[in-house]
Short mmCIF file of C-alpha atoms in Angstrom, two decimals:
data_model
loop_
_atom_site.label_atom_id
_atom_site.label_comp_id
_atom_site.label_asym_id
_atom_site.label_seq_id
_atom_site.Cartn_x
_atom_site.Cartn_y
_atom_site.Cartn_z
CA UNK A 1 67.68 -68.92 -51.28
CA UNK A 2 64.68 -67.18 -52.81
CA UNK A 3 63.85 -68.02 -56.42
CA UNK A 4 64.07 -64.43 -57.67
CA UNK A 5 67.35 -63.93 -55.84
CA UNK A 6 68.84 -67.00 -57.47
CA UNK A 7 67.61 -65.87 -60.87
CA UNK A 8 69.16 -62.44 -60.35
CA UNK A 9 72.49 -63.98 -59.37
CA UNK A 10 72.39 -66.36 -62.33
CA UNK A 11 71.69 -63.49 -64.72
CA UNK A 12 74.48 -61.46 -63.14
CA UNK A 13 76.89 -64.36 -63.58
CA UNK A 14 75.85 -64.75 -67.21
CA UNK A 15 76.46 -61.06 -67.85
CA UNK A 16 79.88 -61.21 -66.25
CA UNK A 17 78.96 -59.62 -62.91
CA UNK A 18 80.10 -61.67 -59.94
CA UNK A 19 81.34 -61.21 -56.41
CA UNK A 20 84.80 -60.21 -57.68
CA UNK A 21 83.86 -58.26 -60.82
CA UNK A 22 83.54 -54.95 -58.96
CA UNK A 23 85.76 -53.12 -56.52
CA UNK A 24 85.53 -53.55 -52.78
CA UNK A 25 87.24 -50.76 -50.86
CA UNK A 26 88.72 -50.84 -47.38
CA UNK A 27 88.87 -47.57 -45.44
CA UNK A 28 91.38 -48.12 -42.66
CA UNK A 29 92.37 -45.89 -39.81
CA UNK A 30 90.71 -44.60 -36.66
CA UNK A 31 88.16 -41.82 -36.55
CA UNK A 32 89.82 -38.42 -36.48
CA UNK A 33 88.82 -34.90 -35.55
CA UNK A 34 85.32 -34.18 -36.78
CA UNK A 35 83.41 -31.01 -37.60
CA UNK A 36 82.05 -28.59 -35.03
CA UNK A 37 79.07 -29.77 -33.00
CA UNK A 38 76.53 -26.97 -33.31
CA UNK A 39 73.40 -28.24 -31.59
CA UNK A 40 72.12 -31.24 -29.63
CA UNK A 41 68.62 -32.29 -28.62
CA UNK A 42 68.72 -34.85 -25.82
CA UNK A 43 66.32 -34.11 -22.96
CA UNK A 44 63.28 -34.73 -25.22
CA UNK A 45 64.29 -38.39 -25.42
CA UNK A 46 64.71 -38.92 -21.68
CA UNK A 47 61.99 -41.34 -20.45
CA UNK A 48 59.30 -39.50 -18.53
CA UNK A 49 60.28 -36.06 -19.78
CA UNK A 50 57.33 -33.69 -19.97
CA UNK A 51 57.51 -30.97 -22.63
CA UNK A 52 57.00 -27.35 -21.72
CA UNK A 53 53.56 -25.81 -21.91
CA UNK A 54 52.67 -24.73 -25.42
CA UNK A 55 54.35 -27.59 -27.29
CA UNK A 56 51.99 -28.99 -29.92
CA UNK A 57 51.23 -32.64 -29.13
CA UNK A 58 48.60 -34.90 -30.64
CA UNK A 59 47.96 -36.97 -27.50
CA UNK A 60 49.70 -38.33 -24.43
CA UNK A 61 52.78 -40.40 -25.20
CA UNK A 62 53.71 -43.59 -23.42
CA UNK A 63 55.05 -42.83 -19.96
CA UNK A 64 57.80 -45.42 -20.22
CA UNK A 65 59.73 -47.45 -22.74
CA UNK A 66 61.38 -50.85 -22.27
CA UNK A 67 64.43 -50.57 -20.00
CA UNK A 68 64.01 -46.78 -19.95
CA UNK A 69 65.87 -46.57 -23.25
CA UNK A 70 64.15 -44.22 -25.64
CA UNK A 71 66.59 -44.63 -28.52
CA UNK A 72 66.20 -42.82 -31.83
CA UNK A 73 65.42 -44.45 -35.17
CA UNK A 74 66.68 -41.94 -37.70
CA UNK A 75 66.24 -38.27 -38.61
CA UNK A 76 65.18 -36.37 -41.73
CA UNK A 77 65.49 -32.70 -42.66
CA UNK A 78 62.43 -30.95 -44.03
CA UNK A 79 62.69 -30.27 -47.79
CA UNK A 80 63.02 -26.53 -47.10
CA UNK A 81 65.60 -27.15 -44.34
CA UNK A 82 63.68 -25.28 -41.63
CA UNK A 83 63.24 -28.19 -39.21
CA UNK A 84 64.33 -31.73 -38.37
CA UNK A 85 62.03 -34.75 -37.97
CA UNK A 86 63.01 -37.63 -35.67
CA UNK A 87 61.54 -41.00 -34.74
CA UNK A 88 62.14 -42.79 -31.45
CA UNK A 89 61.24 -45.90 -29.47
CA UNK A 90 58.35 -44.21 -27.63
CA UNK A 91 56.46 -44.01 -30.98
CA UNK A 92 56.67 -40.21 -31.08
CA UNK A 93 57.63 -38.24 -34.17
CA UNK A 94 59.29 -35.00 -33.02
CA UNK A 95 59.84 -31.90 -35.13
CA UNK A 96 62.65 -29.58 -34.00
CA UNK A 97 62.98 -26.10 -35.45
CA UNK A 98 66.43 -25.25 -36.76
CA UNK A 99 67.76 -22.38 -34.59
CA UNK A 100 67.96 -18.98 -36.27
CA UNK A 101 71.70 -18.71 -35.71
CA UNK A 102 72.26 -21.97 -37.59
CA UNK A 103 70.06 -20.82 -40.45
CA UNK A 104 72.14 -17.60 -40.62
CA UNK A 105 75.40 -19.54 -40.48
CA UNK A 106 76.64 -17.64 -37.43
CA UNK A 107 76.55 -20.33 -34.73
CA UNK A 108 79.41 -21.34 -32.48
CA UNK A 109 80.16 -24.89 -31.31
CA UNK A 110 78.07 -26.01 -28.34
CA UNK A 111 81.19 -26.37 -26.21
CA UNK A 112 81.04 -22.57 -25.77
CA UNK A 113 77.34 -22.48 -24.92
CA UNK A 114 75.38 -23.68 -21.88
CA UNK A 115 73.58 -26.98 -22.41
CA UNK A 116 70.25 -25.36 -21.50
CA UNK A 117 70.55 -23.02 -24.49
CA UNK A 118 71.20 -25.76 -27.04
CA UNK A 119 68.80 -28.44 -25.79
CA UNK A 120 65.40 -27.03 -26.68
CA UNK A 121 61.99 -28.67 -26.71
CA UNK A 122 60.46 -30.07 -29.87
CA UNK A 123 58.08 -27.70 -31.63
CA UNK A 124 55.65 -30.52 -32.46
CA UNK A 125 55.22 -34.03 -31.04
CA UNK A 126 53.20 -36.48 -33.12
CA UNK A 127 52.25 -39.56 -31.10
CA UNK A 128 51.55 -42.78 -32.99
CA UNK A 129 49.72 -45.72 -31.44
CA UNK A 130 52.33 -48.38 -32.22
CA UNK A 131 55.88 -48.87 -33.50
CA UNK A 132 56.56 -46.48 -36.37
CA UNK A 133 57.75 -48.39 -39.43
CA UNK A 134 58.49 -45.46 -41.73
CA UNK A 135 57.85 -41.74 -42.20
CA UNK A 136 58.35 -39.17 -44.98
CA UNK A 137 58.12 -35.44 -45.55
CA UNK A 138 55.86 -34.02 -48.24
CA UNK A 139 58.41 -33.29 -51.03
CA UNK A 140 57.09 -29.79 -51.85
CA UNK A 141 57.03 -28.69 -48.21
CA UNK A 142 57.62 -24.98 -47.65
CA UNK A 143 57.19 -23.33 -44.27
CA UNK A 144 55.81 -20.18 -45.89
CA UNK A 145 52.89 -22.26 -47.22
CA UNK A 146 51.26 -24.10 -44.28
CA UNK A 147 49.20 -26.31 -46.61
CA UNK A 148 52.36 -28.05 -47.80
CA UNK A 149 53.72 -28.68 -44.30
CA UNK A 150 52.78 -32.29 -43.64
CA UNK A 151 54.34 -35.65 -42.79
CA UNK A 152 53.20 -39.19 -43.69
CA UNK A 153 53.82 -42.08 -41.32
CA UNK A 154 52.96 -45.75 -41.01
CA UNK A 155 52.93 -47.82 -37.84
CA UNK A 156 52.14 -51.36 -36.79
CA UNK A 157 48.44 -52.36 -36.98
CA UNK A 158 47.48 -48.84 -38.07
CA UNK A 159 46.59 -47.20 -41.38
CA UNK A 160 48.80 -44.59 -42.99
CA UNK A 161 48.48 -41.16 -41.39
CA UNK A 162 49.06 -37.71 -42.88
CA UNK A 163 49.96 -35.22 -40.14
CA UNK A 164 50.04 -31.44 -40.06
CA UNK A 165 53.65 -30.41 -39.34
CA UNK A 166 52.57 -27.10 -37.74
CA UNK A 167 49.90 -28.29 -35.32
CA UNK A 168 50.41 -32.06 -35.19
CA UNK A 169 46.77 -32.62 -36.16
CA UNK A 170 45.72 -35.59 -38.27
CA UNK A 171 44.84 -34.43 -41.77
CA UNK A 172 43.99 -37.70 -43.53
CA UNK A 173 44.05 -41.48 -43.21
CA UNK A 174 44.81 -43.97 -45.98
CA UNK A 175 43.65 -47.51 -45.33
CA UNK A 176 44.56 -50.78 -47.01
CA UNK A 177 42.74 -54.04 -46.35
CA UNK A 178 43.83 -57.66 -46.66
CA UNK A 179 41.86 -60.67 -47.96
CA UNK A 180 39.99 -60.84 -44.64
CA UNK A 181 38.89 -57.22 -44.99
CA UNK A 182 41.08 -56.24 -42.05
CA UNK A 183 43.35 -53.20 -42.00
CA UNK A 184 46.93 -54.07 -42.87
CA UNK A 185 49.84 -51.76 -42.10
CA UNK A 186 52.32 -50.52 -44.66
CA UNK A 187 55.99 -51.20 -43.96
CA UNK A 188 57.29 -48.23 -45.96
CA UNK A 189 55.99 -44.95 -47.39
CA UNK A 190 57.27 -42.57 -50.04
CA UNK A 191 55.79 -39.59 -51.93
CA UNK A 192 56.00 -39.19 -55.68
CA UNK A 193 58.12 -36.27 -56.91
CA UNK A 194 55.08 -34.10 -57.60
CA UNK A 195 53.57 -34.96 -54.20
CA UNK A 196 50.30 -36.15 -55.72
CA UNK A 197 50.71 -39.85 -54.90
CA UNK A 198 51.71 -41.80 -51.83
CA UNK A 199 53.54 -45.07 -52.53
CA UNK A 200 53.26 -47.66 -49.75
CA UNK A 201 55.10 -50.95 -49.43
CA UNK A 202 53.31 -54.13 -48.31
CA UNK A 203 54.02 -57.81 -48.59
CA UNK A 204 54.39 -58.74 -52.27
CA UNK A 205 52.80 -55.50 -53.47
CA UNK A 206 52.89 -51.71 -53.57
CA UNK A 207 49.72 -49.72 -53.05
CA UNK A 208 49.39 -46.20 -54.45
CA UNK A 209 47.07 -43.64 -52.85
CA UNK A 210 46.10 -40.21 -54.14
CA UNK A 211 46.77 -37.79 -51.30
CA UNK A 212 43.66 -35.83 -52.27
CA UNK A 213 41.46 -38.87 -51.76
CA UNK A 214 41.77 -40.36 -48.24
CA UNK A 215 40.16 -43.69 -47.44
CA UNK A 216 40.56 -47.15 -48.93
CA UNK A 217 40.59 -46.31 -52.64
CA UNK A 218 44.01 -47.16 -54.07
CA UNK A 219 45.83 -48.89 -56.90
CA UNK A 220 47.57 -52.18 -56.11
CA UNK A 221 50.70 -53.11 -58.04
CA UNK A 222 51.85 -56.65 -57.42
CA UNK A 223 55.59 -57.24 -57.11
CA UNK A 224 55.34 -61.06 -56.98
CA UNK A 225 52.93 -63.20 -58.96
CA UNK A 226 53.05 -66.72 -60.40
CA UNK A 227 56.29 -67.33 -58.52
CA UNK A 228 58.00 -64.54 -60.42
CA UNK A 229 59.13 -61.07 -59.47
CA UNK A 230 60.15 -59.56 -56.15
CA UNK A 231 59.01 -61.58 -53.18
CA UNK A 232 58.62 -60.50 -49.58
CA UNK A 233 57.91 -57.41 -47.51
CA UNK A 234 58.70 -54.12 -49.24
CA UNK A 235 60.80 -52.56 -46.48
CA UNK A 236 61.84 -49.29 -48.18
CA UNK A 237 61.04 -47.17 -51.22
CA UNK A 238 62.86 -44.52 -53.24
CA UNK A 239 61.74 -42.47 -56.25
CA UNK A 240 64.28 -41.48 -58.87
CA UNK A 241 64.79 -37.69 -58.85
CA UNK A 242 65.31 -37.47 -62.62
CA UNK A 243 61.54 -37.42 -63.29
CA UNK A 244 61.78 -40.61 -65.35
CA UNK A 245 59.01 -42.26 -63.36
CA UNK A 246 61.29 -44.99 -62.01
CA UNK A 247 61.08 -46.02 -58.38
CA UNK A 248 62.93 -48.69 -56.40
CA UNK A 249 61.58 -51.15 -53.85
CA UNK A 250 63.79 -52.82 -51.28
CA UNK A 251 62.72 -56.13 -49.78
CA UNK A 252 63.70 -58.09 -46.71
CA UNK A 253 64.07 -61.03 -49.11
CA UNK A 254 67.43 -59.64 -50.29
CA UNK A 255 66.24 -58.02 -53.51
CA UNK A 256 65.74 -54.59 -55.03
CA UNK A 257 63.14 -54.07 -57.74
CA UNK A 258 62.94 -51.25 -60.29
CA UNK A 259 59.43 -50.26 -61.39
CA UNK A 260 57.53 -47.74 -63.48
CA UNK A 261 55.66 -45.27 -61.30
CA UNK A 262 52.97 -44.81 -63.94
CA UNK A 263 51.75 -48.40 -63.96
CA UNK A 264 53.89 -50.60 -61.76
CA UNK A 265 55.72 -52.30 -64.64
CA UNK A 266 58.74 -54.23 -63.39
CA UNK A 267 62.01 -53.34 -65.12
CA UNK A 268 64.44 -55.53 -63.17
CA UNK A 269 65.05 -57.36 -59.92
CA UNK A 270 68.51 -57.02 -58.41
CA UNK A 271 69.95 -59.53 -55.97
CA UNK A 272 71.53 -58.20 -52.76
CA UNK A 273 73.50 -59.90 -50.02
CA UNK A 274 71.09 -59.07 -47.16
CA UNK A 275 67.64 -57.77 -46.36
CA UNK A 276 67.40 -54.22 -47.71
CA UNK A 277 66.61 -51.45 -45.21
CA UNK A 278 67.48 -48.22 -47.06
CA UNK A 279 67.69 -46.96 -50.66
CA UNK A 280 68.97 -43.72 -52.16
CA UNK A 281 69.15 -42.55 -55.79
CA UNK A 282 71.87 -40.19 -56.95
CA UNK A 283 70.53 -36.74 -58.04
CA UNK A 284 70.80 -37.59 -61.73
CA UNK A 285 69.09 -40.95 -61.19
CA UNK A 286 71.84 -43.08 -62.73
CA UNK A 287 73.12 -44.67 -59.50
CA UNK A 288 71.27 -46.48 -56.73
CA UNK A 289 72.85 -46.96 -53.31
CA UNK A 290 71.57 -49.91 -51.28
CA UNK A 291 72.10 -50.69 -47.59
CA UNK A 292 70.93 -53.77 -45.68
CA UNK A 293 70.70 -55.20 -42.21
CA UNK A 294 73.57 -57.30 -40.86
CA UNK A 295 75.66 -56.01 -43.75
CA UNK A 296 78.91 -54.09 -43.50
CA UNK A 297 78.68 -52.58 -46.98
CA UNK A 298 76.65 -50.13 -49.05
CA UNK A 299 76.31 -51.37 -52.63
CA UNK A 300 76.26 -48.94 -55.55
CA UNK A 301 74.26 -50.15 -58.58
CA UNK A 302 74.38 -48.58 -62.01
CA UNK A 303 70.69 -48.50 -62.96
CA UNK A 304 71.57 -47.77 -66.58
CA UNK A 305 72.93 -51.34 -66.64
CA UNK A 306 70.64 -52.74 -63.99
CA UNK A 307 72.62 -55.85 -63.11
CA UNK A 308 75.93 -54.06 -62.58
CA UNK A 309 77.43 -53.26 -59.18
CA UNK A 310 80.00 -50.48 -59.53
CA UNK A 311 81.53 -50.74 -56.07
CA UNK A 312 80.85 -51.29 -52.39
CA UNK A 313 81.37 -48.78 -49.60
CA UNK A 314 82.35 -50.35 -46.27
CA UNK A 315 80.68 -49.48 -42.99
CA UNK A 316 80.30 -51.16 -39.60
CA UNK A 317 76.65 -52.21 -39.44
CA UNK A 318 76.41 -55.81 -38.25
CA UNK A 319 73.00 -55.22 -36.70
CA UNK A 320 69.34 -55.71 -37.54
CA UNK A 321 68.78 -52.03 -36.79
CA UNK A 322 67.96 -49.81 -39.78
CA UNK A 323 71.10 -47.79 -40.51
CA UNK A 324 70.48 -44.75 -42.69
CA UNK A 325 72.89 -43.07 -45.10
CA UNK A 326 72.46 -39.95 -47.22
CA UNK A 327 73.81 -38.14 -50.29
CA UNK A 328 74.34 -34.40 -50.44
CA UNK A 329 72.51 -32.27 -53.00
CA UNK A 330 75.29 -32.69 -55.58
CA UNK A 331 75.52 -36.47 -55.18
CA UNK A 332 79.27 -36.31 -54.62
CA UNK A 333 79.39 -36.94 -50.89
CA UNK A 334 77.80 -39.83 -49.04
CA UNK A 335 77.48 -39.82 -45.25
CA UNK A 336 76.87 -42.96 -43.23
CA UNK A 337 76.84 -43.84 -39.57
CA UNK A 338 78.43 -46.87 -37.94
CA UNK A 339 77.32 -49.21 -35.20
CA UNK A 340 80.08 -47.97 -32.89
CA UNK A 341 78.98 -44.33 -33.13
CA UNK A 342 81.39 -43.16 -35.83
CA UNK A 343 80.25 -41.15 -38.85
CA UNK A 344 82.03 -41.19 -42.22
CA UNK A 345 81.75 -38.88 -45.22
CA UNK A 346 82.70 -40.51 -48.53
CA UNK A 347 83.67 -38.81 -51.79
CA UNK A 348 81.98 -40.90 -54.49
CA UNK A 349 83.64 -38.90 -57.30
CA UNK A 350 87.15 -39.83 -56.30
CA UNK A 351 89.42 -42.15 -58.26
CA UNK A 352 91.78 -44.86 -57.13
CA UNK A 353 94.74 -46.45 -58.87
CA UNK A 354 94.82 -50.24 -59.21
CA UNK A 355 97.09 -52.30 -61.49
CA UNK A 356 98.31 -49.14 -63.28
CA UNK A 357 94.70 -48.16 -64.06
CA UNK A 358 92.75 -45.17 -62.81
CA UNK A 359 89.31 -46.41 -61.80
CA UNK A 360 86.31 -44.60 -60.31
CA UNK A 361 85.71 -45.36 -56.68
CA UNK A 362 84.93 -43.82 -53.30
CA UNK A 363 87.44 -42.20 -50.97
CA UNK A 364 86.85 -41.47 -47.30
CA UNK A 365 87.12 -37.73 -46.73
CA UNK A 366 86.14 -37.40 -43.09
CA UNK A 367 85.48 -39.69 -40.13
CA UNK A 368 84.84 -38.86 -36.49
CA UNK A 369 83.31 -40.18 -33.28
CA UNK A 370 79.86 -38.61 -33.17
CA UNK A 371 78.10 -40.61 -30.45
CA UNK A 372 78.74 -43.22 -27.79
CA UNK A 373 76.11 -45.55 -29.27
CA UNK A 374 75.01 -46.54 -32.74
CA UNK A 375 74.81 -43.63 -35.21
CA UNK A 376 71.69 -44.93 -36.95
CA UNK A 377 70.64 -41.73 -38.74
CA UNK A 378 72.50 -39.20 -40.90
CA UNK A 379 71.04 -36.51 -43.14
CA UNK A 380 72.59 -33.66 -45.13
CA UNK A 381 70.86 -30.30 -44.91
CA UNK A 382 69.29 -29.38 -48.27
CA UNK A 383 71.32 -26.19 -48.73
CA UNK A 384 73.46 -25.44 -45.67
CA UNK A 385 76.78 -27.15 -44.76
CA UNK A 386 75.08 -28.99 -41.88
CA UNK A 387 74.80 -32.69 -41.13
CA UNK A 388 72.20 -34.07 -38.72
CA UNK A 389 72.82 -37.34 -36.88
CA UNK A 390 70.77 -39.48 -34.49
CA UNK A 391 71.93 -42.23 -32.19
CA UNK A 392 70.76 -45.03 -29.93
CA UNK A 393 70.08 -48.72 -30.03
CA UNK A 394 68.01 -51.32 -28.21
CA UNK A 395 69.65 -52.60 -25.05
CA UNK A 396 68.63 -55.85 -23.42
CA UNK A 397 68.96 -56.45 -19.70
CA UNK A 398 70.26 -59.90 -18.90
CA UNK A 399 70.83 -61.65 -15.57
CA UNK A 400 74.48 -62.32 -14.75
CA UNK A 401 74.89 -65.92 -13.68
CA UNK A 402 78.63 -65.98 -14.11
CA UNK A 403 80.82 -63.09 -13.05
CA UNK A 404 83.96 -64.36 -14.80
CA UNK A 405 83.59 -61.83 -17.61
CA UNK A 406 83.47 -58.85 -15.23
CA UNK A 407 86.67 -56.83 -15.02
CA UNK A 408 86.61 -56.59 -11.24
CA UNK A 409 85.04 -60.01 -10.58
CA UNK A 410 82.75 -58.54 -7.96
CA UNK A 411 79.35 -59.26 -9.51
CA UNK A 412 76.77 -61.74 -8.26
CA UNK A 413 73.93 -63.72 -9.78
CA UNK A 414 71.40 -61.13 -8.63
CA UNK A 415 73.02 -58.35 -10.63
CA UNK A 416 72.07 -57.44 -14.16
CA UNK A 417 73.64 -55.71 -17.09
CA UNK A 418 72.64 -54.48 -20.51
CA UNK A 419 73.55 -55.88 -23.90
CA UNK A 420 73.29 -53.77 -27.04
CA UNK A 421 71.33 -54.87 -30.07
CA UNK A 422 73.59 -56.37 -32.71
CA UNK A 423 76.26 -57.56 -30.27
CA UNK A 424 77.04 -61.07 -31.43
CA UNK A 425 80.32 -61.92 -29.71
CA UNK A 426 78.75 -62.42 -26.27
CA UNK A 427 81.20 -60.04 -24.59
CA UNK A 428 80.31 -57.28 -22.14
CA UNK A 429 82.22 -54.26 -20.95
CA UNK A 430 81.76 -51.47 -18.47
CA UNK A 431 80.73 -48.99 -21.19
CA UNK A 432 77.65 -51.05 -22.01
CA UNK A 433 76.44 -50.64 -18.43
CA UNK A 434 76.52 -46.84 -18.65
CA UNK A 435 73.25 -44.96 -19.18
CA UNK A 436 72.32 -44.96 -22.87
CA UNK A 437 72.96 -41.83 -24.92
CA UNK A 438 69.97 -40.97 -27.09
CA UNK A 439 70.10 -37.66 -28.93
CA UNK A 440 69.94 -35.85 -32.25
CA UNK A 441 72.85 -33.58 -33.17
CA UNK A 442 73.72 -31.04 -35.85
CA UNK A 443 77.29 -30.71 -37.13
CA UNK A 444 78.73 -27.89 -39.21
CA UNK A 445 80.81 -29.06 -42.16
CA UNK A 446 83.50 -26.51 -42.92
CA UNK A 447 83.91 -26.06 -46.65
CA UNK A 448 87.68 -26.34 -46.15
CA UNK A 449 87.42 -30.01 -45.23
CA UNK A 450 86.91 -30.89 -48.90
CA UNK A 451 90.31 -31.63 -50.38
CA UNK A 452 90.77 -30.62 -54.03
CA UNK A 453 92.91 -33.69 -54.58
CA UNK A 454 91.73 -36.46 -52.21
CA UNK A 455 94.27 -39.06 -51.29
CA UNK A 456 93.84 -42.28 -53.25
CA UNK A 457 92.42 -45.23 -51.36
CA UNK A 458 94.09 -48.58 -51.88
CA UNK A 459 91.91 -51.40 -53.10
#
């Protein structure tokens, strides 16, 4: 166990916070009827698909991906809600315009519309040279002001790029160098609230660039020095929306650090149960939600008492894949995807009764089967009752030397099958051999689905 993780656990134990000092909830029951499916983009992610003439593209994308499985790696709405940004295995960032009927709130479910009308090409395709680690919208983005329409991304063995969201052109490059004076790639990127600074996560440090000054000039804030602090690769970043100047760093070394954006001062290091892959502050900045890889929970920390875990929200995410979750604009509802393709919406303002006491805790409001493969990305629209989801996962082809596991027993040693990422039980089924489903979808959340008095969830 890492030194800082042990210290965090020891401090938590001393302050009375332990594995059993906070509530762990269990949401039982199968996925039910979900909201209306309004739109789906799928053909763009088919290997070898060529976009129509006129689509903005930076350069030619890779013609093929391993095993012809171009799975998605999350999705993010633009701050003004006009378009959706996706990342996929072919190292292409795609920007899809939100259809006018969805913006006007007059769309019908896609079951009543031809697939050709709801599966449109991406407006912009931004091709990176290697695996995309992270990407972020400019926080003040507004489609009516083209100067603000830009996206930052970081990829393996490449510097940080700032892309024009209208044309896909490269606007600026931000480069960091290691002790050998070689370019080192950031593992995470995040803009400050005012959009003037770009925070980038590296191993044992965070580098801060001014977006108005491209190049190698930056400030370096160490997260681990003299065997103290937060050790490891900074895998994700989040800035508190309350304008307090606090930002959080998640590390693959099972820790979360809270820092001052104005100088990099470390406030606290929180111990987590797994490598952190996603962070999200509540709108008022008092709560921090943390999700990790190979972890079936989302932990909720009270950053006002920085060693306190309020509760855990369960989800099915026993995979190394980054599984996103999101909060709506009010902070009341949290949406998360599951490894089996389900999506859940959680009411974080609900209460539950335990031992004749009314305690704060989450209650599952809605759950449905959204995709046939891992629902790795979810994102609430900034101001419309829409939820975007993305799906897909890495599938490995393995040679079948023993046909005993096959249902029909008719396979031979020359046949092959596919095994999904994160499958640890060694079992195979006929569904895994079906062609992978890789798509981004938009769901309409009816305002009537919110119950005024949600049913209490048993502890």
